[in-house]
Short mmCIF file of C-alpha atoms and ligand atoms in Angstrom, two decimals:
data_model
loop_
_atom_site.label_atom_id
_atom_site.label_comp_id
_atom_site.label_asym_id
_atom_site.label_seq_id
_atom_site.Cartn_x
_atom_site.Cartn_y
_atom_site.Cartn_z
CA UNK A 12 -1.66 -26.71 2.24
CA UNK A 13 -4.35 -26.27 -0.03
CA UNK A 14 -6.82 -23.83 1.02
CA UNK A 15 -10.04 -22.51 -0.69
CA UNK A 16 -11.12 -19.12 -0.26
CA UNK A 17 -14.95 -18.43 -0.73
CA UNK A 18 -15.78 -14.87 -1.14
CA UNK A 19 -19.43 -13.63 -0.80
CA UNK A 20 -20.97 -10.61 -1.72
CA UNK A 21 -20.19 -7.91 1.11
CA UNK A 22 -17.95 -4.64 1.02
CA UNK A 23 -15.75 -6.63 3.22
CA UNK A 24 -14.69 -8.64 0.01
CA UNK A 25 -11.66 -6.21 -0.52
CA UNK A 26 -10.20 -6.90 3.19
CA UNK A 27 -10.13 -10.69 1.79
CA UNK A 28 -7.53 -9.82 -0.98
CA UNK A 29 -5.20 -9.03 1.91
CA UNK A 30 -6.12 -12.63 3.58
CA UNK A 31 -5.62 -14.46 0.31
CA UNK A 32 -1.97 -12.31 0.37
CA UNK A 33 -1.16 -13.38 3.68
CA UNK A 34 -2.08 -17.17 2.98
CA UNK A 35 0.00 -17.39 -0.29
CA UNK A 36 2.59 -15.47 1.45
CA UNK A 37 2.83 -18.16 4.07
CA UNK A 38 3.51 -20.94 1.45
CA UNK A 39 -0.12 -21.98 0.92
CA UNK A 40 -1.81 -22.92 -2.37
CA UNK A 41 -5.12 -20.76 -2.51
CA UNK A 42 -7.74 -21.27 -4.67
CA UNK A 43 -10.44 -18.31 -4.60
CA UNK A 44 -14.26 -19.20 -5.19
CA UNK A 45 -16.14 -16.30 -5.38
CA UNK A 46 -19.66 -15.94 -6.05
CA UNK A 47 -20.91 -13.88 -8.87
CA UNK A 48 -22.19 -11.28 -6.22
CA UNK A 49 -18.73 -11.08 -4.89
CA UNK A 50 -17.40 -10.14 -8.26
CA UNK A 51 -19.43 -6.97 -7.85
CA UNK A 52 -17.17 -6.20 -5.15
CA UNK A 53 -13.73 -7.33 -6.40
CA UNK A 54 -13.28 -8.67 -9.82
CA UNK A 55 -11.68 -11.64 -11.25
CA UNK A 56 -8.47 -10.37 -12.21
CA UNK A 57 -7.38 -9.41 -8.69
CA UNK A 58 -8.24 -12.89 -7.26
CA UNK A 59 -6.36 -14.49 -10.25
CA UNK A 60 -3.61 -12.19 -9.60
CA UNK A 61 -3.42 -12.33 -5.79
CA UNK A 62 -3.97 -16.11 -5.74
CA UNK A 63 -1.89 -17.25 -8.81
CA UNK A 64 -4.71 -19.41 -10.08
CA UNK A 65 -7.63 -19.50 -12.39
CA UNK A 66 -10.78 -18.21 -11.07
CA UNK A 67 -14.58 -19.04 -11.51
CA UNK A 68 -17.86 -18.98 -10.08
CA UNK A 69 -19.47 -21.77 -12.27
CA UNK A 70 -19.88 -25.13 -11.70
CA UNK A 71 -19.89 -25.44 -15.61
CA UNK A 72 -16.20 -24.59 -16.25
CA UNK A 73 -13.38 -27.33 -16.27
CA UNK A 74 -16.20 -30.03 -16.07
CA UNK A 75 -13.58 -32.70 -17.29
CA UNK A 76 -11.85 -32.24 -13.90
CA UNK A 77 -15.19 -32.59 -11.94
CA UNK A 78 -14.21 -29.05 -10.54
CA UNK A 79 -17.15 -28.73 -8.47
CA UNK A 80 -16.45 -31.63 -6.24
CA UNK A 81 -12.58 -31.66 -7.07
CA UNK A 82 -11.86 -28.44 -5.20
CA UNK A 83 -13.73 -29.54 -1.87
CA UNK A 84 -12.13 -32.81 -1.96
CA UNK A 85 -8.52 -31.43 -2.46
CA UNK A 86 -9.29 -28.77 0.44
CA UNK A 87 -7.23 -29.01 3.43
CA UNK A 88 -9.25 -25.93 4.67
CA UNK A 89 -12.01 -24.07 3.40
CA UNK A 90 -12.49 -20.43 4.54
CA UNK A 91 -15.67 -18.23 3.54
CA UNK A 92 -14.48 -14.37 3.96
CA UNK A 93 -16.82 -12.29 4.05
CA UNK A 94 -19.84 -14.69 4.97
CA UNK A 95 -22.93 -12.93 4.01
CA UNK A 96 -26.26 -13.52 5.98
CA UNK A 97 -27.63 -14.84 2.39
CA UNK A 98 -24.45 -17.20 2.30
CA UNK A 99 -24.76 -18.54 6.03
CA UNK A 100 -28.34 -19.38 5.14
CA UNK A 101 -27.53 -21.37 2.07
CA UNK A 102 -24.74 -23.15 3.88
CA UNK A 103 -26.98 -24.23 6.43
CA UNK A 104 -29.67 -25.38 4.13
CA UNK A 105 -26.93 -27.46 2.17
CA UNK A 106 -27.68 -25.18 -1.41
CA UNK A 107 -25.22 -26.12 -4.33
CA UNK A 108 -26.38 -23.46 -6.35
CA UNK A 109 -22.87 -22.39 -7.59
CA UNK A 110 -19.25 -23.62 -7.34
CA UNK A 111 -18.87 -22.26 -3.71
CA UNK A 112 -21.97 -24.14 -2.39
CA UNK A 113 -20.73 -27.18 -4.35
CA UNK A 114 -17.22 -26.98 -2.88
CA UNK A 115 -18.53 -26.63 0.67
CA UNK A 116 -20.98 -29.84 0.08
CA UNK A 117 -18.09 -31.91 -1.17
CA UNK A 118 -15.31 -31.21 1.29
CA UNK A 119 -14.51 -32.81 4.58
CA UNK A 120 -11.69 -30.30 5.76
CA UNK A 121 -12.32 -27.80 8.62
CA UNK A 122 -14.49 -24.96 7.57
CA UNK A 123 -13.92 -21.34 8.82
CA UNK A 124 -16.43 -18.39 8.24
CA UNK A 125 -16.17 -14.73 8.88
CA UNK A 126 -19.34 -13.18 8.81
CA UNK A 127 -20.01 -9.49 7.50
CA UNK A 128 -23.29 -7.86 7.42
CA UNK A 129 -25.40 -5.26 9.19
CA UNK A 130 -26.28 -5.69 13.00
CA UNK A 131 -29.74 -6.36 12.62
CA UNK A 132 -29.29 -9.09 10.32
CA UNK A 133 -26.54 -10.57 12.32
CA UNK A 134 -28.93 -10.45 15.59
CA UNK A 135 -32.02 -11.80 13.37
CA UNK A 136 -33.23 -15.24 14.94
CA UNK A 137 -32.78 -16.85 11.48
CA UNK A 138 -29.06 -15.67 11.25
CA UNK A 139 -28.47 -16.93 14.84
CA UNK A 140 -30.22 -20.18 14.37
CA UNK A 141 -28.06 -20.80 10.94
CA UNK A 142 -24.95 -20.09 12.98
CA UNK A 143 -26.06 -22.35 15.96
CA UNK A 144 -26.57 -25.16 13.04
CA UNK A 145 -23.45 -24.63 11.46
CA UNK A 146 -21.56 -24.36 14.80
CA UNK A 147 -22.93 -27.79 15.76
CA UNK A 148 -21.54 -29.14 12.55
CA UNK A 149 -18.21 -28.17 13.68
CA UNK A 150 -17.95 -24.76 11.49
CA UNK A 151 -15.43 -22.59 12.89
CA UNK A 152 -16.57 -19.04 13.28
CA UNK A 153 -14.13 -15.91 13.29
CA UNK A 154 -15.91 -12.66 14.27
CA UNK A 155 -18.19 -10.82 13.34
CA UNK A 156 -16.16 -7.91 15.32
CA UNK A 157 -17.96 -4.88 16.41
CA UNK A 158 -17.36 -1.39 14.73
CA UNK A 159 -18.33 0.91 12.05
CA UNK A 160 -20.55 -0.92 9.09
CA UNK A 161 -21.54 0.16 5.76
CA UNK A 162 -23.52 2.94 5.96
CA UNK A 163 -22.25 4.58 9.15
CA UNK A 164 -23.70 2.47 11.56
CA UNK A 165 -22.04 0.43 14.48
CA UNK A 166 -22.51 -2.91 15.99
CA UNK A 167 -21.76 -6.42 15.67
CA UNK A 168 -21.48 -7.41 11.94
CA UNK A 169 -18.03 -6.25 10.59
CA UNK A 170 -15.79 -8.72 9.12
CA UNK A 171 -12.65 -9.75 11.37
CA UNK A 172 -9.55 -8.53 10.27
CA UNK A 173 -7.46 -10.52 7.98
CA UNK A 174 -4.99 -11.36 10.53
CA UNK A 175 -7.35 -12.68 12.71
CA UNK A 176 -8.83 -14.91 10.10
CA UNK A 177 -5.39 -15.85 8.87
CA UNK A 178 -4.47 -16.63 12.43
CA UNK A 179 -7.39 -18.74 13.08
CA UNK A 180 -6.86 -20.64 9.52
CA UNK A 181 -3.26 -21.40 10.68
CA UNK A 182 -4.46 -22.64 14.02
CA UNK A 183 -6.72 -25.22 12.45
CA UNK A 184 -4.03 -26.51 10.28
CA UNK A 185 -1.26 -26.76 12.45
CA UNK A 186 -0.67 -29.40 15.49
CA UNK A 187 -0.71 -27.91 18.57
CA UNK A 188 2.62 -29.73 19.71
CA UNK A 189 4.23 -26.78 21.10
CA UNK A 190 1.56 -26.03 23.60
CA UNK A 191 2.75 -24.69 27.11
CA UNK A 192 6.26 -23.95 25.65
CA UNK A 193 7.51 -20.62 26.25
CA UNK A 194 9.78 -19.74 23.21
CA UNK A 195 11.94 -16.53 22.42
CA UNK A 196 12.96 -15.84 18.69
CA UNK A 197 15.12 -13.03 17.91
CA UNK A 198 14.82 -11.98 14.17
CA UNK A 199 16.31 -9.25 12.08
CA UNK A 200 19.84 -7.23 12.18
CA UNK A 201 21.28 -4.90 14.54
CA UNK A 202 22.40 -1.53 13.62
CA UNK A 203 25.50 -0.01 15.29
CA UNK A 204 25.40 3.54 15.03
CA UNK A 205 28.13 5.53 13.57
CA UNK A 206 26.87 8.85 14.19
CA UNK A 207 23.01 10.02 14.40
CA UNK A 208 22.29 9.12 10.94
CA UNK A 209 24.74 6.50 9.96
CA UNK A 210 25.25 2.90 11.18
CA UNK A 211 26.96 -0.33 10.49
CA UNK A 212 24.36 -2.96 9.65
CA UNK A 213 23.69 -6.07 7.75
CA UNK A 214 20.93 -7.44 4.93
CA UNK A 215 18.72 -9.37 7.28
CA UNK A 216 14.98 -9.11 6.86
CA UNK A 217 13.99 -10.69 9.70
CA UNK A 218 11.72 -12.73 7.30
CA UNK A 219 13.14 -16.33 8.85
CA UNK A 220 12.68 -15.51 12.47
CA UNK A 221 9.19 -14.14 11.84
CA UNK A 222 8.41 -17.25 10.18
CA UNK A 223 9.78 -19.04 13.14
CA UNK A 224 7.94 -17.04 15.58
CA UNK A 225 4.68 -17.57 13.63
CA UNK A 226 5.01 -21.11 13.27
CA UNK A 227 5.73 -21.52 17.08
CA UNK A 228 2.71 -19.41 17.85
CA UNK A 229 0.57 -21.33 15.54
CA UNK A 230 1.80 -24.78 17.03
CA UNK A 231 0.68 -23.24 20.59
CA UNK A 232 3.58 -21.81 22.01
CA UNK A 233 3.77 -18.47 23.90
CA UNK A 234 6.11 -16.44 22.16
CA UNK A 235 8.51 -13.49 22.61
CA UNK A 236 9.79 -11.94 19.24
CA UNK A 237 12.72 -9.86 19.77
CA UNK A 238 12.82 -7.83 16.61
CA UNK A 239 15.93 -5.78 15.24
CA UNK A 240 14.85 -3.26 12.49
CA UNK A 241 12.29 -5.71 11.13
CA UNK A 242 10.08 -3.76 8.68
CA UNK A 243 6.48 -3.43 9.57
CA UNK A 244 5.05 -5.66 7.01
CA UNK A 245 7.26 -8.17 7.80
CA UNK A 246 6.58 -7.76 11.76
CA UNK A 247 2.96 -7.88 10.90
CA UNK A 248 3.22 -11.67 9.66
CA UNK A 249 3.93 -12.65 13.53
CA UNK A 250 0.77 -10.76 14.75
CA UNK A 251 -1.14 -13.51 16.84
CA UNK A 252 -2.26 -13.49 20.40
CA UNK A 253 0.43 -15.35 21.47
CA UNK A 254 3.36 -13.29 20.22
CA UNK A 255 4.81 -10.49 21.90
CA UNK A 256 7.16 -8.39 20.11
CA UNK A 257 10.08 -6.69 21.37
CA UNK A 258 11.81 -4.09 19.25
CA UNK A 259 15.45 -3.51 19.72
CA UNK A 260 18.02 -1.67 17.97
CA UNK A 261 21.88 -2.33 18.67
CA UNK A 262 23.32 -5.61 19.98
CA UNK A 263 23.73 -4.64 23.44
CA UNK A 264 19.92 -3.78 23.41
CA UNK A 265 19.05 -7.32 21.85
CA UNK A 266 21.34 -8.75 24.40
CA UNK A 267 19.41 -7.33 27.39
CA UNK A 268 16.10 -8.22 25.92
CA UNK A 269 17.09 -11.81 25.10
CA UNK A 270 18.60 -12.14 28.50
CA UNK A 271 15.47 -10.98 30.19
CA UNK A 272 13.08 -13.38 27.96
CA UNK A 273 15.64 -16.09 28.26
CA UNK A 274 15.33 -16.41 32.09
CA UNK A 275 12.22 -18.55 32.06
CA UNK A 276 11.99 -19.67 28.24
CA UNK A 277 12.03 -23.33 27.44
CA UNK A 278 13.14 -22.75 23.92
CA UNK A 279 15.75 -20.13 22.33
CA UNK A 280 16.05 -19.48 18.69
CA UNK A 281 18.61 -17.17 17.61
CA UNK A 282 17.79 -16.01 14.16
CA UNK A 283 18.77 -12.59 14.29
CA UNK A 284 22.23 -11.19 12.40
CA UNK A 285 24.02 -9.70 15.17
CA UNK A 286 26.72 -7.21 14.27
CA UNK A 287 29.95 -8.74 15.61
CA UNK A 288 31.62 -5.16 16.20
CA UNK A 289 30.45 -1.61 16.61
CA UNK A 290 31.94 1.60 16.30
CA UNK A 291 34.28 2.25 19.43
CA UNK A 292 32.84 5.93 19.65
CA UNK A 293 29.34 6.88 18.49
CA UNK A 294 30.01 10.73 17.22
CA UNK A 295 27.22 13.24 18.73
CA UNK A 296 26.34 14.96 15.78
CA UNK A 297 26.49 13.99 11.88
CA UNK A 298 30.19 13.27 10.92
CA UNK A 299 30.88 15.76 7.91
CA UNK A 300 33.61 16.28 5.44
CA UNK A 301 34.47 19.76 6.87
CA UNK A 302 35.93 17.92 9.87
CA UNK A 303 38.12 16.02 7.33
CA UNK A 304 38.05 12.81 5.18
CA UNK A 305 37.08 9.87 7.53
CA UNK A 306 39.30 7.14 6.62
CA UNK A 307 38.87 4.87 9.60
CA UNK A 308 36.13 3.87 12.01
CA UNK A 309 37.47 2.15 15.22
CA UNK A 310 35.50 -1.02 16.00
CA UNK A 311 35.08 -2.81 19.29
CA UNK A 312 33.76 -6.46 19.56
CA UNK A 313 29.94 -7.13 20.39
CA UNK A 314 29.70 -9.93 23.12
CA UNK A 315 28.42 -13.08 21.56
CA UNK A 316 24.79 -12.97 22.64
CA UNK A 317 23.81 -16.60 22.23
CA UNK A 318 27.09 -17.99 23.54
CA UNK A 319 26.31 -15.66 26.54
CA UNK A 320 22.61 -17.49 26.95
CA UNK A 321 24.32 -21.27 26.60
CA UNK A 322 26.86 -20.07 29.24
CA UNK A 323 23.93 -18.79 31.63
CA UNK A 324 22.19 -21.93 31.14
CA UNK A 325 25.25 -23.83 32.18
CA UNK A 326 25.50 -21.67 35.22
CA UNK A 327 22.04 -22.90 36.22
CA UNK A 328 20.18 -19.41 35.29
CA UNK A 329 17.54 -21.22 32.91
CA UNK A 330 14.74 -23.43 32.94
CA UNK A 331 15.61 -26.92 32.99
CA UNK A 332 15.84 -28.68 29.91
CA UNK A 333 16.13 -25.40 28.03
CA UNK A 334 17.11 -25.67 24.18
CA UNK A 335 19.05 -23.03 22.46
CA UNK A 336 19.38 -23.09 18.53
CA UNK A 337 21.63 -20.84 17.04
CA UNK A 338 21.81 -19.92 13.07
CA UNK A 339 24.84 -19.45 10.71
CA UNK A 340 24.66 -17.70 7.20
CA UNK A 341 27.49 -19.20 5.41
CA UNK A 342 28.84 -18.26 1.91
CA UNK A 343 31.07 -21.19 1.62
CA UNK A 344 29.67 -23.19 -1.20
CA UNK A 345 31.18 -26.18 -0.74
CA UNK A 346 28.61 -28.33 1.38
CA UNK A 347 31.32 -30.51 3.36
CA UNK A 348 33.54 -27.20 4.11
CA UNK A 349 30.11 -25.70 5.55
CA UNK A 350 28.95 -28.48 7.66
CA UNK A 351 32.57 -28.39 9.12
CA UNK A 352 32.38 -24.89 9.84
CA UNK A 353 28.98 -25.29 11.34
CA UNK A 354 30.06 -28.37 13.68
CA UNK A 355 32.90 -26.04 14.96
CA UNK A 356 30.43 -23.15 15.15
CA UNK A 357 27.79 -25.17 17.38
CA UNK A 358 30.45 -26.24 19.84
CA UNK A 359 32.32 -22.95 20.13
CA UNK A 360 28.77 -21.48 21.00
CA UNK A 361 27.61 -24.12 23.58
CA UNK A 362 24.23 -24.29 21.45
CA UNK A 363 21.87 -27.74 21.02
CA UNK A 364 21.46 -27.08 17.32
CA UNK A 365 22.84 -24.88 14.60
CA UNK A 366 20.85 -24.17 11.28
CA UNK A 367 23.25 -23.45 8.68
CA UNK A 368 21.93 -21.62 5.74
CA UNK A 369 23.68 -20.95 2.28
CA UNK A 370 23.64 -17.09 1.68
CA UNK A 371 23.99 -16.36 -1.79
CA UNK A 372 22.19 -14.72 -4.43
CA UNK A 373 19.20 -17.18 -4.60
CA UNK A 374 19.01 -17.91 -0.71
CA UNK A 375 19.24 -16.67 2.50
CA UNK A 376 19.18 -12.53 3.04
CA UNK A 377 16.39 -10.56 1.42
CA UNK A 378 15.07 -13.59 0.10
CA UNK A 379 11.66 -15.37 0.52
CA UNK A 380 13.19 -18.60 0.17
CA UNK A 381 15.56 -20.31 2.20
CA UNK A 382 17.74 -23.84 2.59
CA UNK A 383 19.22 -25.22 5.87
CA UNK A 384 20.70 -27.80 7.38
CA UNK A 385 20.44 -28.34 11.09
CA UNK A 386 23.42 -29.76 12.96
CA UNK A 387 22.94 -31.48 16.19
CA UNK A 388 24.74 -32.42 19.44
CA UNK A 389 27.24 -34.87 17.77
CA UNK A 390 27.80 -32.95 14.63
CA UNK A 391 25.07 -35.03 12.77
CA UNK A 392 22.80 -33.72 10.54
CA UNK A 393 19.51 -33.78 11.98
CA UNK A 394 17.21 -32.13 9.59
CA UNK A 395 17.17 -30.23 6.37
CA UNK A 396 14.76 -28.22 4.65
CA UNK A 397 14.37 -25.75 1.61
CA UNK A 398 11.60 -23.52 0.56
CA UNK A 399 9.38 -20.69 2.10
CA UNK A 400 10.82 -19.37 5.12
CA UNK A 401 7.95 -20.89 7.07
CA UNK A 402 8.62 -24.23 5.71
CA UNK A 403 12.04 -23.88 6.89
CA UNK A 404 10.36 -22.65 10.45
CA UNK A 405 8.31 -25.88 10.40
CA UNK A 406 11.64 -28.05 10.11
CA UNK A 407 13.50 -26.21 12.56
CA UNK A 408 10.66 -26.97 15.02
CA UNK A 409 10.29 -30.52 14.13
CA UNK A 410 14.01 -30.69 14.94
CA UNK A 411 13.59 -28.95 18.31
CA UNK A 412 10.59 -31.35 19.34
CA UNK A 413 13.19 -34.27 18.23
CA UNK A 414 15.73 -33.29 20.76
CA UNK A 415 13.72 -32.17 23.57
N1 LIG B 529 25.34 -14.58 17.30
C1 LIG B 529 25.16 -13.57 18.67
N2 LIG B 529 26.00 -12.79 19.05
C2 LIG B 529 26.99 -12.19 18.08
C3 LIG B 529 27.17 -12.61 16.76
C4 LIG B 529 26.25 -13.88 16.58
O1 LIG B 529 24.41 -13.92 19.45
N3 LIG B 529 27.76 -10.75 18.73
C5 LIG B 529 24.69 -15.25 17.12
C6 LIG B 529 23.77 -15.27 15.88
O2 LIG B 529 22.41 -14.92 16.00
C7 LIG B 529 23.61 -16.77 15.04
C8 LIG B 529 25.30 -17.53 15.56
O3 LIG B 529 25.71 -16.65 16.78
O4 LIG B 529 22.40 -17.46 15.87
C9 LIG B 529 25.67 -17.33 14.46
O5 LIG B 529 26.43 -16.10 13.95
P1 LIG B 529 27.41 -16.05 12.77
O6 LIG B 529 27.34 -14.39 12.71
O7 LIG B 529 27.25 -16.86 11.91
O8 LIG B 529 28.66 -16.21 13.99
P2 LIG B 529 30.06 -15.67 14.37
O9 LIG B 529 29.99 -16.18 15.66
O10 LIG B 529 29.90 -14.31 14.12
O11 LIG B 529 30.99 -16.55 13.64
P3 LIG B 529 32.11 -15.81 12.38
O12 LIG B 529 31.80 -14.63 12.41
O13 LIG B 529 33.25 -17.13 12.68
O14 LIG B 529 31.11 -16.82 11.05
#
C-alpha cells in the first residue's frame, strides 16, 4: 500500500522513525513528508534512508509530476505523526502552505493523526474544537497518551507509541473479514536441550508465523501466538491488542500450548518448525570433554503436533468447522516433485491446507521474503504467493477464508 507519513515539528519525530520502519517492514511503500520544522528534529537523510524515497518539504520540487497533489492522490493512507497543535490547526483550516498541507487537501484516503503537544495546548478549547472538526470529517485519532512530556511535565499530550499508530494504520488498510474468529498461530523453531547450554534447533526465525498472527489481528481475529524462540524484535511485529503471545521452548511445551489454545479455536496455523526428534536424555550438567568424546546423541521421536490436533478434531474435540493449516519447508527444487510430496504430507497430517515453501538460499528460513503454494483438500493448488512474509500471510488467510 502507498502510505504518506507527514512529520511535523515536535520532539516525538524521533519516534516516527520507528513507525516508518514498521510500515516499510510490513511491505508498504512509504513516502515521508516532513514540515520544515520537523527537519529541525530529524533530518532529511534519516527519512530518506528509512523510507528509501527522496524527501522534500517543498511544493516546488518535482513540479512536472505535480507532486503536491500526486502524493495525496496516490496515497492509500496518510498518517501525521507527530501532529503538533499548529498542524492540527492548519489541517482544520485547510491550509496549503507546504507539501504536507497540499497532500492532505488532495487526498481522499483515510487520515490518521497522532497528536503530540503540551497538556495545556491539548486541553485548550481551540485545539479541542479543531480536533472535533477533524473527527467530524472522518480523521482518525491515535492518542495522545498520558505521560511524561518534554520539559518534565506530565499529562495528556504524549505521542502514542509507534506500534500503536502502526496497528491503527493496519486496521484502516485491512478488511475485517476475520472478525469474530478465534485463531491460533505457532511460530519460530523449537529447541530440544542436550545439556543446560546446548540444544538441537533449526533456523526458523518465526517471521512467517508472526506475519500470519499480525495479519489475522489486523483483519479482526482474536489471536493466540504460540512463539518458540522468536527474537523480541520479530515478536514485536505481532504486538496488537487482539494478540496474546505464549512463549514456549521445546516441542513438548509447544504441543501443550497448542492443544490448550486449539480446544476453542476456529482456525489453527502451524507455522512453527517443530523438531522431529529430541535427545533421549538431557544431561543435568554441561557435557565436557573430560567426560570423554561425545560421539553420539541418542534421539527419540517427538509427537507430530499438527497431526495430533487434526486427530483431536476428528474425535470431536474442536469447535465445528475448525480449519487446520500446516506448513512444509521443502528443499526439492523441482516444483512437481515438491507438490507431490506436499500432497502426501497434507493427507498424512489430516489438515485442510498445506502451505509449501521452498527453503533455499533466497527463500524461506531467515529471509525477509517467502514463496509458497497452498495445497487444498483434493490436492489442488488453491493459492500461491511470493513476496514479503506479510504478503504471503495475506494469501494464506485468503485461502483459509475460501475453504471455510
Ligand atoms: N509439525 C508438527 N510436529 C512435528 C513436526 C512437524 O506439528 N513434530 C508440523 C509443522 O509445524 C508443519 C508441518 O508439521 O506445519 C510439516 O512439517 P515438516 O517438518 O515439513 O513435516 P514432517 O512431518 O517433519 O515431514 P518430513 O520430515 O518427512 O518432511
